[in-house]
Short mmCIF file of C-alpha atoms in Angstrom, two decimals:
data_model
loop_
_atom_site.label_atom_id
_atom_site.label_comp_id
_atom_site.label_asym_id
_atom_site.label_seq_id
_atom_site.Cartn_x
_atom_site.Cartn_y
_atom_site.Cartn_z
CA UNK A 1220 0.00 0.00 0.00
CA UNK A 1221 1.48 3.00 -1.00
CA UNK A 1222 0.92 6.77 1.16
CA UNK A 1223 0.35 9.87 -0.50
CA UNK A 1224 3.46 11.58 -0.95
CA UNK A 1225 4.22 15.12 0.04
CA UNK A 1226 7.48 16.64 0.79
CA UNK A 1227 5.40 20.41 1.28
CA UNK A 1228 2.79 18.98 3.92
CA UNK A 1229 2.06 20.76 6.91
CA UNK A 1230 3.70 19.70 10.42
CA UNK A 1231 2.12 19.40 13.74
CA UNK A 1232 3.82 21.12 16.74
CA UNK A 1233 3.24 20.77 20.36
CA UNK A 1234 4.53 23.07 23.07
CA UNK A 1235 6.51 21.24 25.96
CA UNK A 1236 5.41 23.80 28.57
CA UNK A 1237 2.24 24.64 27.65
CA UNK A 1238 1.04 21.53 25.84
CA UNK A 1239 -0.61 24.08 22.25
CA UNK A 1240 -0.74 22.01 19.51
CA UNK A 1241 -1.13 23.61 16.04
CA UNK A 1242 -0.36 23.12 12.39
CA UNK A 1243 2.23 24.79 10.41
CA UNK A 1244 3.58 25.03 7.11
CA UNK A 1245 7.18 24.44 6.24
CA UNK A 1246 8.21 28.24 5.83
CA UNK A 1247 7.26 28.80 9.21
CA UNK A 1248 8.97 26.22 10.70
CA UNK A 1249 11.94 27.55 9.00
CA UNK A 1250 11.42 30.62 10.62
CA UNK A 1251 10.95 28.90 13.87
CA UNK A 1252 14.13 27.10 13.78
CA UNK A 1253 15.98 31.54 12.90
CA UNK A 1254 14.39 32.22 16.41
CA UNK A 1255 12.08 34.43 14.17
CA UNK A 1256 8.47 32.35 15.57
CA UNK A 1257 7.05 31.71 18.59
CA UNK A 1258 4.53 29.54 20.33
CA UNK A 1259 0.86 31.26 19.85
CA UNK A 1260 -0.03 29.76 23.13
CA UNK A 1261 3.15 30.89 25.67
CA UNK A 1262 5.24 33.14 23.26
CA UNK A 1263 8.39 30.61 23.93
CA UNK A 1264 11.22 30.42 21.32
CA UNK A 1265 13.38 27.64 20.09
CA UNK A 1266 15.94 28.21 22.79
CA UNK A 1267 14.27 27.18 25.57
CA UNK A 1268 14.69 23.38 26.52
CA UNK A 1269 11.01 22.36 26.66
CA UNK A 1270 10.25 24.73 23.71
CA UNK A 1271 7.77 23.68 20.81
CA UNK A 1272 8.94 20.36 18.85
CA UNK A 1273 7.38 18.58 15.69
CA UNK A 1274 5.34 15.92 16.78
CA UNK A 1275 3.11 13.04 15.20
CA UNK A 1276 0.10 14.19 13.36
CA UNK A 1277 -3.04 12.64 15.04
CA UNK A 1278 -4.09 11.39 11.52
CA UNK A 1279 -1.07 9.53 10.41
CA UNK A 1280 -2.15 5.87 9.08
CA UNK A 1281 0.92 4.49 10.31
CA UNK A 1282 -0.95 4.85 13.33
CA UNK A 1283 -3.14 2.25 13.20
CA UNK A 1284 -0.77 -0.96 14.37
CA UNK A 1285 -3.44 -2.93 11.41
CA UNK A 1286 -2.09 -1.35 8.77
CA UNK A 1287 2.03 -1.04 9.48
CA UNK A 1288 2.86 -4.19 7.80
CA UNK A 1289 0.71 -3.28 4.82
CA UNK A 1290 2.34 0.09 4.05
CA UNK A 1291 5.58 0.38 1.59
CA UNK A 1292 8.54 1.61 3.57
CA UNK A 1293 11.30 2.87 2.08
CA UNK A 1294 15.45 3.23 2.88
CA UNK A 1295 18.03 4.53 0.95
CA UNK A 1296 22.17 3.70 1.24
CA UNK A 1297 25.36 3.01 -0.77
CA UNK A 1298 24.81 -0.72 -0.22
CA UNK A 1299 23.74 -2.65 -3.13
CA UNK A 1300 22.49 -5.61 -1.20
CA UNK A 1301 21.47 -3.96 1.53
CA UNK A 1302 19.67 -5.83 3.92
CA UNK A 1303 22.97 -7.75 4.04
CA UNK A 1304 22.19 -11.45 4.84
CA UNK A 1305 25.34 -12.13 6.15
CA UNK A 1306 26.62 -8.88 7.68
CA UNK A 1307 29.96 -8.88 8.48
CA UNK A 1308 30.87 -5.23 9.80
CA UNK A 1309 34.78 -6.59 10.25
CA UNK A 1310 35.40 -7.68 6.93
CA UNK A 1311 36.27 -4.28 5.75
CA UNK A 1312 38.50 -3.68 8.47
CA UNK A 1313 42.62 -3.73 7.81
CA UNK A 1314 45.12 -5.65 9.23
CA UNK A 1315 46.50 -1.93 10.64
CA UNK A 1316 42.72 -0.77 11.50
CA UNK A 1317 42.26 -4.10 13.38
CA UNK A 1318 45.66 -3.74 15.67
CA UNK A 1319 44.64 -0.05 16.07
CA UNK A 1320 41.28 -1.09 17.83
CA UNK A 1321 42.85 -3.65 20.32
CA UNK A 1322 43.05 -6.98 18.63
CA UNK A 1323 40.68 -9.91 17.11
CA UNK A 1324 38.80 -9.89 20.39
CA UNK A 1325 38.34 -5.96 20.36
CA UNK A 1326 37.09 -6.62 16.88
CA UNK A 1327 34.84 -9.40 17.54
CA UNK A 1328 33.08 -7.21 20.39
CA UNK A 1329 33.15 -4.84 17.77
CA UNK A 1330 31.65 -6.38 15.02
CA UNK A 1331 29.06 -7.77 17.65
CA UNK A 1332 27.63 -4.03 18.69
CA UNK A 1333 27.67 -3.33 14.78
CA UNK A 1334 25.32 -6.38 14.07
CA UNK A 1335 22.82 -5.35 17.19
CA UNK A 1336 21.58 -2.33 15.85
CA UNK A 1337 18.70 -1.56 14.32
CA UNK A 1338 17.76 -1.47 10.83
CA UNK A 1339 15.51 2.01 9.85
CA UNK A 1340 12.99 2.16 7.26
CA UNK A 1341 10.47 5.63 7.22
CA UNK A 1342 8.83 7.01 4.16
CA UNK A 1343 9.97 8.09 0.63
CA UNK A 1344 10.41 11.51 1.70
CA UNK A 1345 12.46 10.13 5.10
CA UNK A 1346 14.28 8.32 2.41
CA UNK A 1347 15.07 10.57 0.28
CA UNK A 1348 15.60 13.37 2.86
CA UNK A 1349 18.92 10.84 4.67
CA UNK A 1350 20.34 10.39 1.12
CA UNK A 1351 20.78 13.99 0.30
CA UNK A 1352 21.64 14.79 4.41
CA UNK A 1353 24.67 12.00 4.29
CA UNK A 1354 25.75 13.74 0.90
CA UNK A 1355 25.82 16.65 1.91
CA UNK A 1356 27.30 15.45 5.66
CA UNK A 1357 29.29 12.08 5.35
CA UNK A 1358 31.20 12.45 2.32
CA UNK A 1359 29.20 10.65 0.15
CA UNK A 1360 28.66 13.04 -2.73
CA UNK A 1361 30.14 11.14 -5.45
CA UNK A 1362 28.44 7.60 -3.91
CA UNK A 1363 26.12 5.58 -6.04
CA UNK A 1364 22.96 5.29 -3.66
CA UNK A 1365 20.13 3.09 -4.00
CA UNK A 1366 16.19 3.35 -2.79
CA UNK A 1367 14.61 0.46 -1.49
CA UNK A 1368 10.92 -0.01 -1.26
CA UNK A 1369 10.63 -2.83 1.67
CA UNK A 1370 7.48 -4.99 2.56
CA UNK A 1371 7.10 -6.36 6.20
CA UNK A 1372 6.02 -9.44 6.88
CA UNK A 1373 2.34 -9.96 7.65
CA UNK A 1374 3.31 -11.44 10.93
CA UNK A 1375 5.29 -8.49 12.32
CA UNK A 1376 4.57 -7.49 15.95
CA UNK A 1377 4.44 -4.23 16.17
CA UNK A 1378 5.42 -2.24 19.53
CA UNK A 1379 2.64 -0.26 21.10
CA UNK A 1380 2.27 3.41 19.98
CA UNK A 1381 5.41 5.41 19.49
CA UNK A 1382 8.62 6.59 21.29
CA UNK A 1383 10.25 9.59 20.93
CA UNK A 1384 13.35 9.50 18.15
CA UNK A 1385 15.49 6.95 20.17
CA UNK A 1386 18.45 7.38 17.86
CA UNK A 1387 21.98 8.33 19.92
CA UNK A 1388 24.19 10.89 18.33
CA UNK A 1389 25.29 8.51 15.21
CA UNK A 1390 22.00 7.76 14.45
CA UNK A 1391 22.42 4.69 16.06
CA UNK A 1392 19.61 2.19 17.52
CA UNK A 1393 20.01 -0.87 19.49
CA UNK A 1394 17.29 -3.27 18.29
CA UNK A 1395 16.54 -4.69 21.64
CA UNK A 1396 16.71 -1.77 23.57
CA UNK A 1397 13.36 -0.73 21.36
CA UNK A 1398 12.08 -3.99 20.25
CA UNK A 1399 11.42 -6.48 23.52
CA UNK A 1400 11.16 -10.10 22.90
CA UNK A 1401 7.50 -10.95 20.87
CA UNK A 1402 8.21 -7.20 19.31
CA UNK A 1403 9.25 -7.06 15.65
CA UNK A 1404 8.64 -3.36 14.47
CA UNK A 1405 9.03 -0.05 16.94
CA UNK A 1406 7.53 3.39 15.80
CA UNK A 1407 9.48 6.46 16.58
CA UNK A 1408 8.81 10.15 15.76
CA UNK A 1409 11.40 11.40 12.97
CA UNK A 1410 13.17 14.47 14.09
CA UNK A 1411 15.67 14.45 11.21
CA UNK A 1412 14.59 13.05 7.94
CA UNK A 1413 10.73 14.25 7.24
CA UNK A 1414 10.38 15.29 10.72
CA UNK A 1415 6.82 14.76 12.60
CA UNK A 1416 6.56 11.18 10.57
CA UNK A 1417 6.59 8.16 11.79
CA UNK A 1418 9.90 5.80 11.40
CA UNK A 1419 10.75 2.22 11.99
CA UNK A 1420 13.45 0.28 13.72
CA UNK A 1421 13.38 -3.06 13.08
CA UNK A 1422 15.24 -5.81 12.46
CA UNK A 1423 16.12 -8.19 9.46
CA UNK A 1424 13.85 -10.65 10.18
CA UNK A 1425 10.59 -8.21 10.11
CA UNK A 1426 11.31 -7.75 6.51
CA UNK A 1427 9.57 -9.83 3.40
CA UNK A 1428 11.16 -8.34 0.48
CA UNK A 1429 12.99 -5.36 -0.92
CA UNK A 1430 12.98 -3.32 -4.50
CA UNK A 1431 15.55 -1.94 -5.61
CA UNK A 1432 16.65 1.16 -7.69
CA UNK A 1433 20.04 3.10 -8.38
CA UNK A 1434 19.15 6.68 -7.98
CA UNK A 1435 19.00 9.38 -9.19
CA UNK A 1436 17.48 7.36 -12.50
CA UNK A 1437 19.26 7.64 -15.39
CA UNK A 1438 16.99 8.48 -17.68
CA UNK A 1439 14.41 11.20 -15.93
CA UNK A 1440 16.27 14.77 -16.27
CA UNK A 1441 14.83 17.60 -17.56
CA UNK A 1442 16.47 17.68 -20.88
CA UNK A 1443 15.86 21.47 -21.57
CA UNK A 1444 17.36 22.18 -18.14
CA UNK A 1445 20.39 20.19 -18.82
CA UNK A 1446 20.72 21.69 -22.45
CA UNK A 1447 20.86 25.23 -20.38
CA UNK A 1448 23.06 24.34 -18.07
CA UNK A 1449 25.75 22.40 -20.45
CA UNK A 1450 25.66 25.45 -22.31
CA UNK A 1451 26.21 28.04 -19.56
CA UNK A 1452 29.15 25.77 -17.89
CA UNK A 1453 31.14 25.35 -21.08
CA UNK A 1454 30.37 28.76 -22.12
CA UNK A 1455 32.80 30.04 -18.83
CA UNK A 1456 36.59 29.71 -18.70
CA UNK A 1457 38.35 27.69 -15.75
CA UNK A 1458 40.08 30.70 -14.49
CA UNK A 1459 40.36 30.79 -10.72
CA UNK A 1460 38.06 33.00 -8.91
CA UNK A 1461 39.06 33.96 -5.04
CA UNK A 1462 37.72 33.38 -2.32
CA UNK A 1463 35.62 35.91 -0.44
CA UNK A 1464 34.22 35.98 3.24
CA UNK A 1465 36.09 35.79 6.91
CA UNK A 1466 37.61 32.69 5.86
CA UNK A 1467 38.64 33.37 2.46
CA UNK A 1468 42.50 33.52 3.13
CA UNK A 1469 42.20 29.82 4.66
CA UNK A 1470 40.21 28.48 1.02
CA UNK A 1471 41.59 27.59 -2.33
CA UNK A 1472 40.30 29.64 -4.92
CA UNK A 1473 37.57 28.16 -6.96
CA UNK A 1474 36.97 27.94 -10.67
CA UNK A 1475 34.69 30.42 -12.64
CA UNK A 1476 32.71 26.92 -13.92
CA UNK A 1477 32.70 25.01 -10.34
CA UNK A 1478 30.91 29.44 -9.13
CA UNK A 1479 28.34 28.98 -11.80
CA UNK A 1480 27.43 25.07 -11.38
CA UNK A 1481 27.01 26.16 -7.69
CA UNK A 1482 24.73 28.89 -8.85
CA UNK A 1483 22.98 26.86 -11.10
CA UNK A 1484 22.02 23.84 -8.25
CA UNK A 1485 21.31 26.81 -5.27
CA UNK A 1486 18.94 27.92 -8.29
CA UNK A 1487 17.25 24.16 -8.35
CA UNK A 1488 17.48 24.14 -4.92
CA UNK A 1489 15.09 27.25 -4.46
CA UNK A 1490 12.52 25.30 -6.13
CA UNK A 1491 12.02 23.12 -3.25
CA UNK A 1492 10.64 22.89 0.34
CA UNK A 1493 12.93 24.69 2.57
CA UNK A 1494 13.37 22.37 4.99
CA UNK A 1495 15.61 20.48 1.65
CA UNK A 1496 17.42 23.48 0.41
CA UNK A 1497 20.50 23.25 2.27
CA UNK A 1498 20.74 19.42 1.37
CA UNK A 1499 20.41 19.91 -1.75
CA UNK A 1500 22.48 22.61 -2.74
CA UNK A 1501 25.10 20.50 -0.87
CA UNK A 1502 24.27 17.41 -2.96
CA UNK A 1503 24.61 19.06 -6.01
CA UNK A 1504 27.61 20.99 -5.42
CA UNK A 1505 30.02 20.99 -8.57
CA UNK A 1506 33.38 19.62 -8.30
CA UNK A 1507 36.21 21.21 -10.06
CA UNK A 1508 37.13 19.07 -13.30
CA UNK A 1509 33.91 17.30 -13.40
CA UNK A 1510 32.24 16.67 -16.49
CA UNK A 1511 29.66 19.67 -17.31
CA UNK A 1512 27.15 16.88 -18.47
CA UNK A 1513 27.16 13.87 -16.29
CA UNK A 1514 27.03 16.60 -13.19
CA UNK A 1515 23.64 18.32 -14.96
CA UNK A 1516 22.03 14.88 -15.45
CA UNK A 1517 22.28 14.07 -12.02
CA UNK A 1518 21.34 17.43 -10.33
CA UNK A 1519 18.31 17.20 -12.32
CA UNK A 1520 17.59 13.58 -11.66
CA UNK A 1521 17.88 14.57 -7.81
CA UNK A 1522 15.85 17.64 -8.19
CA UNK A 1523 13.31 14.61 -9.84
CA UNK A 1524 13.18 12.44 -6.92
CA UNK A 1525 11.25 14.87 -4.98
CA UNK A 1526 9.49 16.75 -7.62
CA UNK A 1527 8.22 13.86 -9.50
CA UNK A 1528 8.33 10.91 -7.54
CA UNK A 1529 5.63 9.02 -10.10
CA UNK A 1530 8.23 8.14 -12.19
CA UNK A 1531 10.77 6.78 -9.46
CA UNK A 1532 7.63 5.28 -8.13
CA UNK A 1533 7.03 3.24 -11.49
CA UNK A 1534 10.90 2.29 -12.25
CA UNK A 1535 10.14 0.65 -8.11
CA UNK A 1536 7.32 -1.47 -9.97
CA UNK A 1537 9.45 -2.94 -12.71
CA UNK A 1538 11.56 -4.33 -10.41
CA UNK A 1539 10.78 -7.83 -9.25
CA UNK A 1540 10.69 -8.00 -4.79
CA UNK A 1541 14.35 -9.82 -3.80
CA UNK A 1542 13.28 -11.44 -0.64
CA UNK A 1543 15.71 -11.16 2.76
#
């Protein structure tokens, strides 16, 4: 069963001191997060420790415990097999890496912690919301990332109601810290990827089957925009342009092409819900030397994945379910 995606939706905010809830849409909780809003029913700001958060909306359908396992959730990473069936978190590790943390036994306790957390799955726009934050945040700009559509298992157990994002600082989860024995699935409020929706942690086992796409697509660009913007970036020279700011005497100078392609993805980037702009601008930063072409093709196929999700949504549906 597949939700209604909508990366502009209104969020639902409730007051820590004086329990207000009300409805907002994304430019205000932009201004919210400036210190520029405050709560209509106590006039707190942002600073304050039990200030107004993003909560659930009342009306989600992942709600309703019935209907969890039916929904498509979705997950996006750098792993092409991801869930791995036989993860081995070690395996990567080098000879020097593995003296360095204390040993084979280090390791193995290691390697142990690694395979206890918990897997997350949210919706698309959770999805696609962590692909373009760990682009823009964990050096994975020039990654090849894939979106998985996942199906639970009609026999999940899922945990009663939600908890607040139980994620530690990495982002981390331990599985049975959330999920209990008899407990397959655990609901938690998103406070970083589509905040105020509802996320899973789960593990392996909860999960049927997986679809699987490389994304962006290959094949979904604007072609006008890309015409536009091949022709603007070869149409500049290479020569260096400085630096400007506080900090300029500490940066390399950048290229007159890598200031435009900048330009050019901060002018995409406009085009979207606020609360993505950032990210995105990030994600489709232009490196120096890269190929005018291939860089255009893929800022526009990210700019599709959230303006046009139909046709990510159909290349899903070609794809026969892998099951885990």
């Amino acid at each position: 069963m597949e939700r209604r995606i909508d990366f502009w939706r209104e969020r639902q905010m409730l007051c820590g001191r004086c329990d207000h809830r009300w409805r907002v849409d994304l430019d205000w909780f932009d201004r919210w997060e400036q210190g520029e809003e405050t709560c209509p029913g106590c006039g707190m700001t942002c600073e304050h420790e039990d200030s107004p958060r993003v909560t659930v909306d009342p009306d989600d359908p992942a709600l309703d415990d019935d209907r969890v396992a039916r929904f498509f959730w979705y997950h996006t990473s750098t792993q092409a097999d991801w869930p791995t069936r036989d993860f081995d978190p070690a395996a990567v590790l080098a000879p020097e890496t593995r003296r360095m943390m204390g040993g084979g036994e280090r390791v193995a306790e290691w390697a142990a912690r690694q395979r206890a957390k918990a897997l997350h799955v949210g919706t698309y726009e959770a999805a696609v919301h962590n692909m373009l934050r760990r682009i823009r945040g964990q050096a994975d700009q020039r990654s090849q990332f894939y979106l998985y559509r996942v199906r639970l298992k009609p026999s999940a157990v899922v945990r009663e109601w939600w908890l607040v994002d139980p994620s530690n600082f990495v982002g981390d989860v331990v599985l049975d810290e959330v999920c209990p024995p008899g407990v397959d699935v655990a609901r938690y409020l998103n406070y970083h990827e589509d905040p105020g929706r509802l996320s899973l942690a789960l593990g392996r086992d909860a999960i049927a089957s997986v679809q699987r796409i490389a994304v962006p697509l290959p094949d979904t660009w604007d072609g006008g925009w890309v015409r536009d913007a091949v022709a603007a970036l070869e149409g500049v020279s290479g020569t260096a342009v400085p630096a400007t700011g506080k900090l300029a005497r500490f940066m390399r100078p950048s290229s007159s092409r890598a200031v435009l392609g900048r330009e050019l993805g901060a002018s995409l980037a406009g085009r979207l819900p606020v609360n993505l702009q950032n990210q995105f601008a990030s994600a489709a930063a232009f490196a120096e030397g890269e190929d005018p072409e291939q860089w255009a093709r893929r800022t526009s196929g990210l700019f599709d994945l959230i303006d046009d999700p139909t046709r990510v949504l159909a290349a899903l549906d070609q794809q026969d379910p892998r099951e885990v």
